[in-house]
Amino acid sequence: MRQYNSLRDIRTDIANGQVSCRQLVEQYLRNIKEKAELNAFLEVFEEEALAQADAVDKKLASGTAGKLAGMVIGIKDVLAYEGHSLQASSQILNGFKSLYTAPAVQRMLAEDAIIIGRQNCDEFAMGASNENSSFGNVLNADDHARVPGGSSGGSAVAVQADLCLASIGSDTGGSVRQPASFCGVIGLKPTYSRISRYGLIAYASSFDQIGTITRSVEDAALLLEVMAGADGMDSTASQREVPAYSQLLQADDKKYKIGYIRDCFEREGLDTEVKDAILGVKDMLRDAGHEVEAVDFPYLDFMVPTYYILTTAEASSNLGRYDGVKYGFRSENVTDLTSLYKKTRAEGFGQEVQRRIMLGTFVLSADYYDAYYTKAQKVRRLIKEKTDELLQQYDFLILPTAPTTAFKIGENTANPLAMYLADIFTVQASLAGVPAISIPVGRDANGLSIGLQLMTRSFEEPQLLAFSNYILDKITVEA
Ligand code: GLN
């Protein structure tokens, strides 16, 4: 069976009788088994996926199938799916099963998506390399000695290695975009609030957003269209109408105004091959008649500290609920309630999660609250205002998704600060709440993928997706 890059191709072949959903699922299941060493899936829903495939095949035959019929999807281990285990790759949720299904997942099922399994990630989505999972590393399929990025590492590798057509991840500070960049696939983080977060395990609630990892922009658009929209269970979910994103992908002849953030390109630590590739796209866009200008963004140095102060503060609060009483794992041999809390949390949470809870508790403590938390909130406001101001002048801001291509396993584990700096280019969109996408635009001398990141104004996903499609088409034509 051929490798499919979009649901459109699959549907064409289904219509021609060349493939069925059952055959598709069987093929993905074979791939998952053959490439088990990648460790992308924590659990595969083999029987269920096959049964769902048969049901969808019937619906297709009778002309009653939904929009996502034929789409085989993996979900990151942070999304609730009723009756299925849910652990955020952590031991503290050992044995926990979801009591309900996240609306984002429910809406995909209602459109006849097939869910093939639960994917490995960094514990509680905290990380940039998938090395913080309590279920072991995920390997980058292009080079097994390298990380896939994180925290949605399993989700990105699953799409990269053809273990499913698309994955649903979460992006708090880059967790969909950066692994997509490292794995040569497309990662979309929609506007904050575009998709309900109900049923998404919380890391930092004012940043968290569900996102997609796909091989085509069209599939990203389709999944967004299905998942987005108001939800009574998440009052922060936007009430705005959901456009038919997948119908709005045709690039018109419009010439856009594009800003590239000069400071990012002058940054020490930016790999020269990444830099050249992104500047190459910039030149290509200028040659195509778009107005491309360098812009200054004075807050680059504040981005990572602001992000880590605010997200750890929110995490320390969100993760307070894992106390050994309500969910999953409970330590044995405890003498009283305090020791139950302490032992459960010390044994159940991994090192990075503990580090962040402590950091977050510190920045929220009475003596330091104003110096850290309040100040970081103010800086976040400045970053948001400046980003919005630039996006009033420019239709898109372009920058690298990450300063490097996929790094080696173990390369950054001894130095958390070096690891945090991997997020330098992705956290801006998260701090500002604007939508951003990573698309693969080239490869370095080692054959590793390079991702270009585009940001646009809040809720302008239609132009973000259409323009991404346009760039990818242009790159293929010129290659
Ligand atoms: N690497 C970032 C972090 O560790 C992003 C994580 C995410 O988006 N969930 O916080």
Coordinates of C-alpha atoms and ligand atoms in Angstrom, one line a residue:
M1 CA 0.0 0.0 0.0
R2 CA 1.3 3.5 -0.8
Q3 CA 2.1 6.1 1.8
Y4 CA -0.7 8.7 2.0
N5 CA -0.1 12.3 2.6
S6 CA -3.6 13.6 2.9
L7 CA -7.1 12.5 3.5
R8 CA -8.0 13.7 0.0
D9 CA -5.7 11.1 -1.5
I10 CA -7.2 8.4 0.7
R11 CA -10.7 9.3 -0.2
T12 CA -9.9 9.2 -3.9
D13 CA -8.5 5.7 -3.5
I14 CA -11.4 4.6 -1.4
A15 CA -13.8 6.0 -4.0
N16 CA -11.9 4.0 -6.7
G17 CA -12.1 0.9 -4.7
Q18 CA -8.3 0.8 -4.3
V19 CA -8.3 0.8 -0.5
S20 CA -10.7 0.5 2.4
C21 CA -10.5 1.8 5.9
R22 CA -9.8 -1.7 7.2
Q23 CA -6.8 -2.0 4.9
L24 CA -5.6 1.4 6.0
V25 CA -5.8 0.5 9.6
E26 CA -4.2 -2.9 9.0
Q27 CA -1.3 -1.2 7.3
Y28 CA -0.8 1.4 10.0
L29 CA -0.9 -1.4 12.6
R30 CA 1.8 -3.3 10.7
N31 CA 3.9 -0.1 10.5
I32 CA 3.5 0.5 14.3
K33 CA 4.7 -3.1 15.0
E34 CA 7.6 -2.9 12.5
K35 CA 8.7 0.4 13.9
A36 CA 8.0 -0.4 17.6
E37 CA 11.5 0.8 18.6
L38 CA 10.5 4.4 17.9
N39 CA 8.3 4.1 21.0
A40 CA 5.8 6.6 19.6
F41 CA 2.7 4.8 21.0
L42 CA 2.0 4.0 24.6
E43 CA -1.0 2.0 23.7
V44 CA -2.5 0.8 20.4
F45 CA -6.3 0.4 20.1
E46 CA -6.0 -2.5 17.7
E47 CA -9.3 -4.2 18.0
E48 CA -11.2 -1.0 18.4
A49 CA -9.6 0.7 15.4
L50 CA -10.4 -2.3 13.2
A51 CA -14.0 -2.3 14.4
Q52 CA -14.3 1.4 13.8
A53 CA -12.7 0.9 10.3
D54 CA -15.4 -1.6 9.4
A55 CA -18.1 0.7 10.6
V56 CA -16.8 3.6 8.6
D57 CA -16.4 1.4 5.5
K58 CA -20.1 0.6 5.8
K59 CA -21.0 4.3 6.1
L60 CA -18.8 5.2 3.1
A61 CA -20.6 2.5 1.1
S62 CA -23.9 3.9 2.0
G63 CA -23.0 7.5 1.5
T64 CA -23.5 8.5 5.2
A65 CA -19.8 8.9 6.2
G66 CA -18.6 12.1 8.0
K67 CA -15.9 14.5 7.0
L68 CA -13.1 12.5 8.6
A69 CA -14.0 9.1 7.3
G70 CA -10.7 7.5 6.3
M71 CA -8.6 9.5 8.7
V72 CA -6.6 7.4 11.1
I73 CA -5.5 9.5 14.0
G74 CA -3.3 9.1 17.1
I75 CA -3.8 11.2 20.2
K76 CA -1.2 12.5 22.6
D77 CA -1.5 11.0 26.1
V78 CA -3.0 14.2 27.5
L79 CA -6.4 14.0 25.9
A80 CA -9.3 12.3 27.6
Y81 CA -11.0 9.5 25.8
E82 CA -13.6 7.7 27.8
G83 CA -12.7 4.3 29.1
H84 CA -9.1 4.6 27.9
S85 CA -6.0 5.1 30.1
L86 CA -4.8 8.6 30.4
Q87 CA -1.4 9.3 32.0
A88 CA 0.3 12.3 30.6
S89 CA 3.3 9.9 30.3
S90 CA 3.5 10.1 34.1
Q91 CA 3.6 7.5 36.8
I92 CA 1.4 9.6 39.0
L93 CA -1.6 8.8 36.8
N94 CA -0.8 5.1 36.7
G95 CA -4.0 3.1 36.4
F96 CA -6.2 6.2 35.7
K97 CA -8.9 5.9 33.0
S98 CA -10.8 8.8 31.4
L99 CA -14.3 9.2 32.7
Y100 CA -15.4 11.2 29.6
T101 CA -14.1 12.2 26.2
A102 CA -12.7 15.6 25.4
P103 CA -15.0 17.5 23.1
A104 CA -12.1 17.9 20.6
V105 CA -11.8 14.1 20.4
Q106 CA -15.6 13.6 20.5
R107 CA -16.1 15.9 17.5
M108 CA -13.5 14.0 15.5
L109 CA -15.3 10.7 16.3
A110 CA -18.6 12.2 15.3
E111 CA -17.1 12.8 11.9
D112 CA -15.9 9.2 11.7
A113 CA -12.3 9.6 12.5
I114 CA -10.5 6.3 13.5
I115 CA -8.4 6.6 16.7
I116 CA -5.6 4.1 16.5
G117 CA -3.8 4.8 19.8
R118 CA -2.4 6.9 22.6
Q119 CA 1.0 8.6 22.0
N120 CA 4.1 9.0 24.1
C121 CA 5.0 12.6 25.2
D122 CA 7.0 14.4 27.8
E123 CA 5.6 14.0 31.3
F124 CA 2.7 16.5 31.6
A125 CA 3.8 18.0 28.3
M126 CA 6.9 19.5 30.0
G127 CA 9.8 19.2 27.7
A128 CA 11.3 19.8 24.3
S129 CA 12.8 16.4 23.5
N130 CA 10.4 13.7 24.8
E131 CA 13.2 12.7 27.2
N132 CA 11.0 13.4 30.2
S133 CA 8.5 10.7 29.5
S134 CA 8.3 8.0 32.2
F135 CA 7.8 5.5 29.3
G136 CA 11.2 6.2 27.7
N137 CA 12.5 8.2 24.8
V138 CA 10.9 8.5 21.5
L139 CA 13.3 8.1 18.6
N140 CA 13.4 10.5 15.6
A141 CA 12.7 8.3 12.6
D142 CA 15.2 10.1 10.5
D143 CA 18.1 9.4 12.9
H144 CA 17.5 7.1 15.8
A145 CA 20.3 8.8 17.8
R146 CA 18.3 12.0 17.8
V147 CA 15.3 13.3 19.7
P148 CA 11.9 13.9 18.0
G149 CA 11.4 17.2 19.8
G150 CA 8.7 17.6 22.4
S151 CA 6.6 17.5 24.2
S152 CA 4.4 15.9 21.5
G153 CA 7.3 13.8 20.3
G154 CA 5.4 10.5 19.9
S155 CA 2.7 12.4 17.9
A156 CA 5.2 13.9 15.5
V157 CA 7.1 10.7 15.0
A158 CA 3.9 8.8 14.4
V159 CA 3.1 11.0 11.4
Q160 CA 6.8 11.2 10.3
A161 CA 7.1 7.4 10.2
D162 CA 3.6 6.7 8.7
L163 CA 2.2 5.1 11.8
C164 CA -1.0 7.1 11.3
L165 CA -2.2 9.9 9.0
A166 CA -2.5 12.6 11.6
S167 CA -1.9 13.3 15.3
I168 CA -3.6 15.5 17.9
G169 CA -1.2 17.1 20.3
S170 CA -1.1 20.0 22.7
D171 CA 1.0 23.2 22.5
T172 CA 1.7 25.3 25.5
G173 CA 5.0 26.8 24.3
G174 CA 5.8 25.0 21.1
S175 CA 5.0 21.4 21.8
V176 CA 3.3 20.8 18.5
R177 CA 5.4 23.1 16.3
Q178 CA 8.9 22.2 17.5
P179 CA 8.5 18.4 17.2
A180 CA 6.8 19.0 13.8
S181 CA 9.9 20.9 12.8
F182 CA 12.3 18.2 14.0
C183 CA 10.3 15.5 12.2
G184 CA 9.6 17.2 8.9
V185 CA 5.8 17.4 9.3
I186 CA 3.3 20.2 9.7
G187 CA 2.4 21.5 13.2
L188 CA -0.4 23.9 13.8
K189 CA -1.1 25.7 17.1
P190 CA -4.4 27.6 16.7
T191 CA -5.3 30.8 18.4
Y192 CA -5.6 30.4 22.1
S193 CA -9.2 29.5 22.9
R194 CA -10.1 28.3 19.4
I195 CA -10.4 24.7 20.5
S196 CA -12.0 23.7 23.9
R197 CA -9.5 22.6 26.4
Y198 CA -12.0 20.5 28.3
G199 CA -10.5 17.0 28.6
L200 CA -7.0 18.2 27.9
I201 CA -4.7 17.6 30.9
A202 CA -3.8 21.1 32.1
Y203 CA -0.2 22.2 32.2
A204 CA -0.4 26.0 32.0
S205 CA -4.0 26.9 31.4
S206 CA -3.5 30.4 30.0
F207 CA -1.2 29.0 27.3
D208 CA -2.5 25.4 26.6
Q209 CA -4.0 24.8 23.2
I210 CA -4.8 21.6 21.3
G211 CA -3.0 21.4 17.9
T212 CA -2.5 19.2 14.9
I213 CA 0.4 17.3 13.4
T214 CA -0.2 16.4 9.7
R215 CA 1.5 15.8 6.4
S216 CA -0.7 18.3 4.5
V217 CA -2.0 21.7 5.3
E218 CA -5.4 20.6 4.1
D219 CA -5.6 17.9 6.8
A220 CA -4.7 20.5 9.5
A221 CA -7.4 22.7 8.2
L222 CA -10.0 19.9 8.2
L223 CA -9.1 18.8 11.8
L224 CA -9.2 22.4 13.0
E225 CA -12.6 22.9 11.4
V226 CA -13.9 19.8 13.2
M227 CA -12.5 20.4 16.6
A228 CA -12.8 24.2 16.9
G229 CA -15.8 26.1 18.4
A230 CA -17.7 27.0 21.5
D231 CA -18.1 24.5 24.2
G232 CA -20.2 24.7 27.3
M233 CA -17.6 22.9 29.3
D234 CA -14.8 25.4 28.7
S235 CA -15.9 29.0 29.2
T236 CA -12.6 30.2 27.7
A237 CA -13.4 28.5 24.4
S238 CA -14.1 31.2 21.8
Q239 CA -17.7 31.7 20.7
R240 CA -16.7 32.9 17.3
E241 CA -18.1 31.1 14.4
V242 CA -15.8 28.4 12.9
P243 CA -14.9 29.0 9.3
A244 CA -14.7 26.1 6.8
Y245 CA -11.0 26.3 6.9
S246 CA -10.5 23.4 4.5
Q247 CA -12.5 25.3 1.8
L248 CA -10.4 28.4 2.2
L249 CA -7.0 27.1 1.2
Q250 CA -6.7 28.5 -2.3
A251 CA -4.0 31.1 -2.4
D252 CA -5.3 34.2 -4.2
D253 CA -3.0 36.5 -6.0
K254 CA -2.8 38.7 -3.0
K255 CA 0.6 40.1 -2.2
Y256 CA 1.2 40.0 1.6
K257 CA 3.3 42.1 3.9
I258 CA 5.7 39.9 5.8
G259 CA 8.0 40.8 8.6
Y260 CA 10.9 38.7 9.6
I261 CA 12.2 39.3 13.1
R262 CA 15.7 40.5 12.6
D263 CA 16.7 39.8 16.2
C264 CA 16.0 36.1 15.8
F265 CA 18.3 35.8 12.9
E266 CA 21.1 37.5 14.7
R267 CA 20.8 35.4 17.7
E268 CA 23.8 33.4 18.9
G269 CA 22.9 29.7 19.0
L270 CA 21.0 29.8 15.8
D271 CA 22.3 27.1 13.5
T272 CA 23.6 28.6 10.3
E273 CA 21.9 26.0 8.1
V274 CA 18.6 26.7 9.8
K275 CA 19.2 30.5 9.3
D276 CA 20.1 30.1 5.6
A277 CA 17.1 28.0 4.9
I278 CA 14.7 30.4 6.5
L279 CA 16.3 33.4 4.9
G280 CA 16.1 31.5 1.6
V281 CA 12.3 31.3 1.9
K282 CA 12.2 35.0 2.8
D283 CA 14.1 35.8 -0.5
M284 CA 11.8 33.5 -2.4
L285 CA 8.8 35.3 -1.1
R286 CA 10.3 38.7 -1.9
D287 CA 11.0 37.5 -5.4
A288 CA 7.4 36.4 -5.8
G289 CA 6.3 40.0 -5.2
H290 CA 5.5 40.0 -1.5
E291 CA 6.6 42.9 0.6
V292 CA 9.2 41.5 3.0
E293 CA 10.8 43.6 5.7
A294 CA 13.0 43.2 8.7
V295 CA 11.3 44.1 11.9
D296 CA 12.7 44.7 15.4
F297 CA 11.3 42.8 18.3
P298 CA 13.1 44.1 21.5
Y299 CA 11.9 41.4 23.9
L300 CA 13.6 38.3 22.6
D301 CA 15.8 37.9 25.7
F302 CA 12.7 38.1 28.0
M303 CA 10.7 35.5 26.2
V304 CA 12.0 32.3 27.7
P305 CA 12.2 33.6 31.3
T306 CA 8.7 35.1 31.1
Y307 CA 7.3 31.9 29.7
Y308 CA 9.0 29.7 32.3
I309 CA 7.9 31.9 35.3
L310 CA 4.3 31.9 34.2
T311 CA 3.9 28.3 33.0
T312 CA 5.6 26.9 36.1
A313 CA 3.4 29.0 38.3
E314 CA 0.3 27.7 36.6
A315 CA 1.7 24.2 36.6
S316 CA 2.3 24.3 40.3
S317 CA -1.3 25.1 40.8
N318 CA -2.7 22.8 38.2
L319 CA -0.7 19.8 39.4
G320 CA -1.7 20.3 43.0
R321 CA -4.6 18.0 42.3
Y322 CA -2.4 14.9 42.0
D323 CA -2.1 14.1 45.6
G324 CA -2.6 10.3 45.8
V325 CA -6.3 10.8 46.9
K326 CA -8.2 11.6 43.8
Y327 CA -6.4 10.1 40.8
G328 CA -4.2 7.1 39.8
F329 CA -1.1 6.3 41.8
R330 CA -0.9 6.3 45.6
S331 CA 2.2 5.6 47.5
E332 CA 2.1 2.7 50.0
N333 CA 3.6 2.6 53.5
V334 CA 2.4 6.0 54.5
T335 CA 1.8 7.0 58.1
D336 CA -0.5 10.0 57.8
L337 CA -2.1 12.4 55.3
T338 CA 1.0 14.6 54.9
S339 CA 3.2 11.6 54.2
L340 CA 0.7 10.3 51.7
Y341 CA 0.9 13.6 49.8
K342 CA 4.6 13.8 50.0
K343 CA 5.5 10.2 49.2
T344 CA 2.9 10.0 46.4
R345 CA 4.2 13.2 44.7
A346 CA 7.9 12.4 45.2
E347 CA 7.5 8.9 43.7
G348 CA 4.9 9.7 41.1
F349 CA 6.3 12.8 39.5
G350 CA 9.5 12.7 37.5
Q351 CA 12.4 15.1 38.0
E352 CA 11.5 17.8 35.5
V353 CA 7.9 18.0 36.7
Q354 CA 9.2 18.3 40.3
R355 CA 11.6 21.0 39.3
R356 CA 8.8 23.0 37.6
I357 CA 6.4 22.6 40.5
M358 CA 9.0 23.9 42.9
L359 CA 10.0 26.8 40.6
G360 CA 6.3 27.7 40.2
T361 CA 5.6 27.4 43.9
F362 CA 8.6 29.7 44.5
V363 CA 7.5 32.4 42.1
L364 CA 4.0 32.4 43.6
S365 CA 5.2 32.5 47.2
A366 CA 4.2 35.6 49.2
D367 CA 7.7 37.1 49.4
Y368 CA 8.5 36.7 45.7
Y369 CA 5.1 37.0 44.1
D370 CA 5.5 40.6 43.0
A371 CA 9.1 40.3 42.0
Y372 CA 8.5 37.3 39.7
Y373 CA 4.9 36.4 39.0
T374 CA 3.5 39.9 38.8
K375 CA 6.4 41.2 36.8
A376 CA 6.3 38.3 34.4
Q377 CA 2.6 39.1 33.8
K378 CA 3.5 42.6 32.9
V379 CA 6.2 41.5 30.6
R380 CA 3.8 39.1 29.0
R381 CA 1.5 42.0 28.3
L382 CA 4.3 44.0 26.7
I383 CA 5.2 41.0 24.5
K384 CA 1.6 40.5 23.5
E385 CA 1.1 44.2 22.7
K386 CA 4.2 44.4 20.6
T387 CA 3.4 41.2 18.8
D388 CA -0.2 42.4 18.1
E389 CA 1.2 45.8 16.9
L390 CA 3.6 44.1 14.5
L391 CA 0.7 41.9 13.3
Q392 CA -1.3 45.0 12.5
Q393 CA 1.5 46.2 10.2
Y394 CA 2.3 42.8 8.8
D395 CA 0.1 39.9 7.7
F396 CA 2.7 37.4 8.8
L397 CA 5.8 37.2 11.0
I398 CA 8.2 34.6 9.9
L399 CA 11.0 33.1 11.9
P400 CA 12.6 29.7 12.5
T401 CA 10.6 27.2 14.5
A402 CA 13.6 26.2 16.5
P403 CA 17.2 27.4 16.6
T404 CA 18.6 23.9 15.6
T405 CA 17.5 20.8 13.9
A406 CA 16.9 17.6 15.9
F407 CA 19.6 17.4 18.5
K408 CA 21.2 14.2 19.9
I409 CA 19.5 12.2 22.6
G410 CA 21.2 13.2 25.9
E411 CA 22.7 16.4 24.4
N412 CA 20.7 18.8 26.5
T413 CA 19.6 16.7 29.5
A414 CA 22.3 17.8 31.9
N415 CA 21.5 21.5 31.4
P416 CA 17.8 22.4 31.8
L417 CA 18.5 26.0 30.7
A418 CA 20.0 24.8 27.4
M419 CA 16.9 22.7 26.9
Y420 CA 14.6 25.7 27.7
L421 CA 16.4 27.8 25.1
A422 CA 15.1 25.4 22.5
D423 CA 11.8 27.1 23.0
I424 CA 13.0 30.6 22.2
F425 CA 11.2 31.0 18.9
T426 CA 8.0 29.2 19.7
V427 CA 7.0 30.8 23.0
Q428 CA 6.2 34.2 21.5
A429 CA 3.0 33.0 19.8
S430 CA 2.1 31.2 23.1
L431 CA 2.7 34.3 25.2
A432 CA 0.7 36.4 22.7
G433 CA -2.0 33.8 22.1
V434 CA -1.8 34.1 18.4
P435 CA -1.9 31.2 15.9
A436 CA 1.3 29.8 14.6
I437 CA 2.4 27.0 12.3
S438 CA 5.6 25.1 11.5
I439 CA 6.1 23.9 8.0
P440 CA 9.0 21.9 6.7
V441 CA 11.1 23.9 4.2
G442 CA 14.4 22.1 3.9
R443 CA 17.0 19.7 5.3
D444 CA 20.4 20.3 6.7
A445 CA 23.6 18.5 5.7
N446 CA 22.7 15.6 8.0
G447 CA 19.3 15.2 6.3
L448 CA 17.5 16.6 9.3
S449 CA 14.3 18.7 8.7
I450 CA 14.2 22.5 9.1
G451 CA 10.9 24.1 10.0
L452 CA 9.7 27.6 9.1
Q453 CA 7.3 29.2 11.6
L454 CA 4.6 31.7 10.6
M455 CA 2.5 33.7 13.0
T456 CA -0.5 35.8 12.2
R457 CA -3.3 37.7 13.9
S458 CA -5.6 35.9 16.3
F459 CA -8.4 34.0 14.5
E460 CA -6.8 34.5 11.1
E461 CA -6.1 30.8 10.6
P462 CA -7.7 30.8 7.2
Q463 CA -4.9 33.1 5.8
L464 CA -2.2 31.3 7.9
L465 CA -3.2 27.9 6.4
A466 CA -3.6 29.2 2.8
F467 CA -0.3 31.0 2.9
S468 CA 1.4 27.9 4.3
N469 CA 0.0 25.9 1.5
Y470 CA 1.2 28.4 -1.0
I471 CA 4.8 28.3 0.4
L472 CA 4.9 24.5 0.4
D473 CA 3.7 24.4 -3.2
K474 CA 6.3 27.0 -4.2
I475 CA 9.1 25.0 -2.5
T476 CA 8.0 21.8 -4.3
V477 CA 7.8 23.5 -7.6
E478 CA 11.2 25.2 -7.3
A479 CA 12.9 22.0 -5.9
Ligands
GLN1 N1 9.2 22.9 25.6 C1 8.2 23.7 26.2 C2 8.1 23.4 27.7 O1 8.8 22.5 28.1 C3 6.9 23.6 25.6 C4 6.0 22.5 26.1 C5 4.6 22.5 25.6 O2 4.3 23.3 24.7 N2 3.8 21.7 26.2 O3 7.4 24.0 28.4

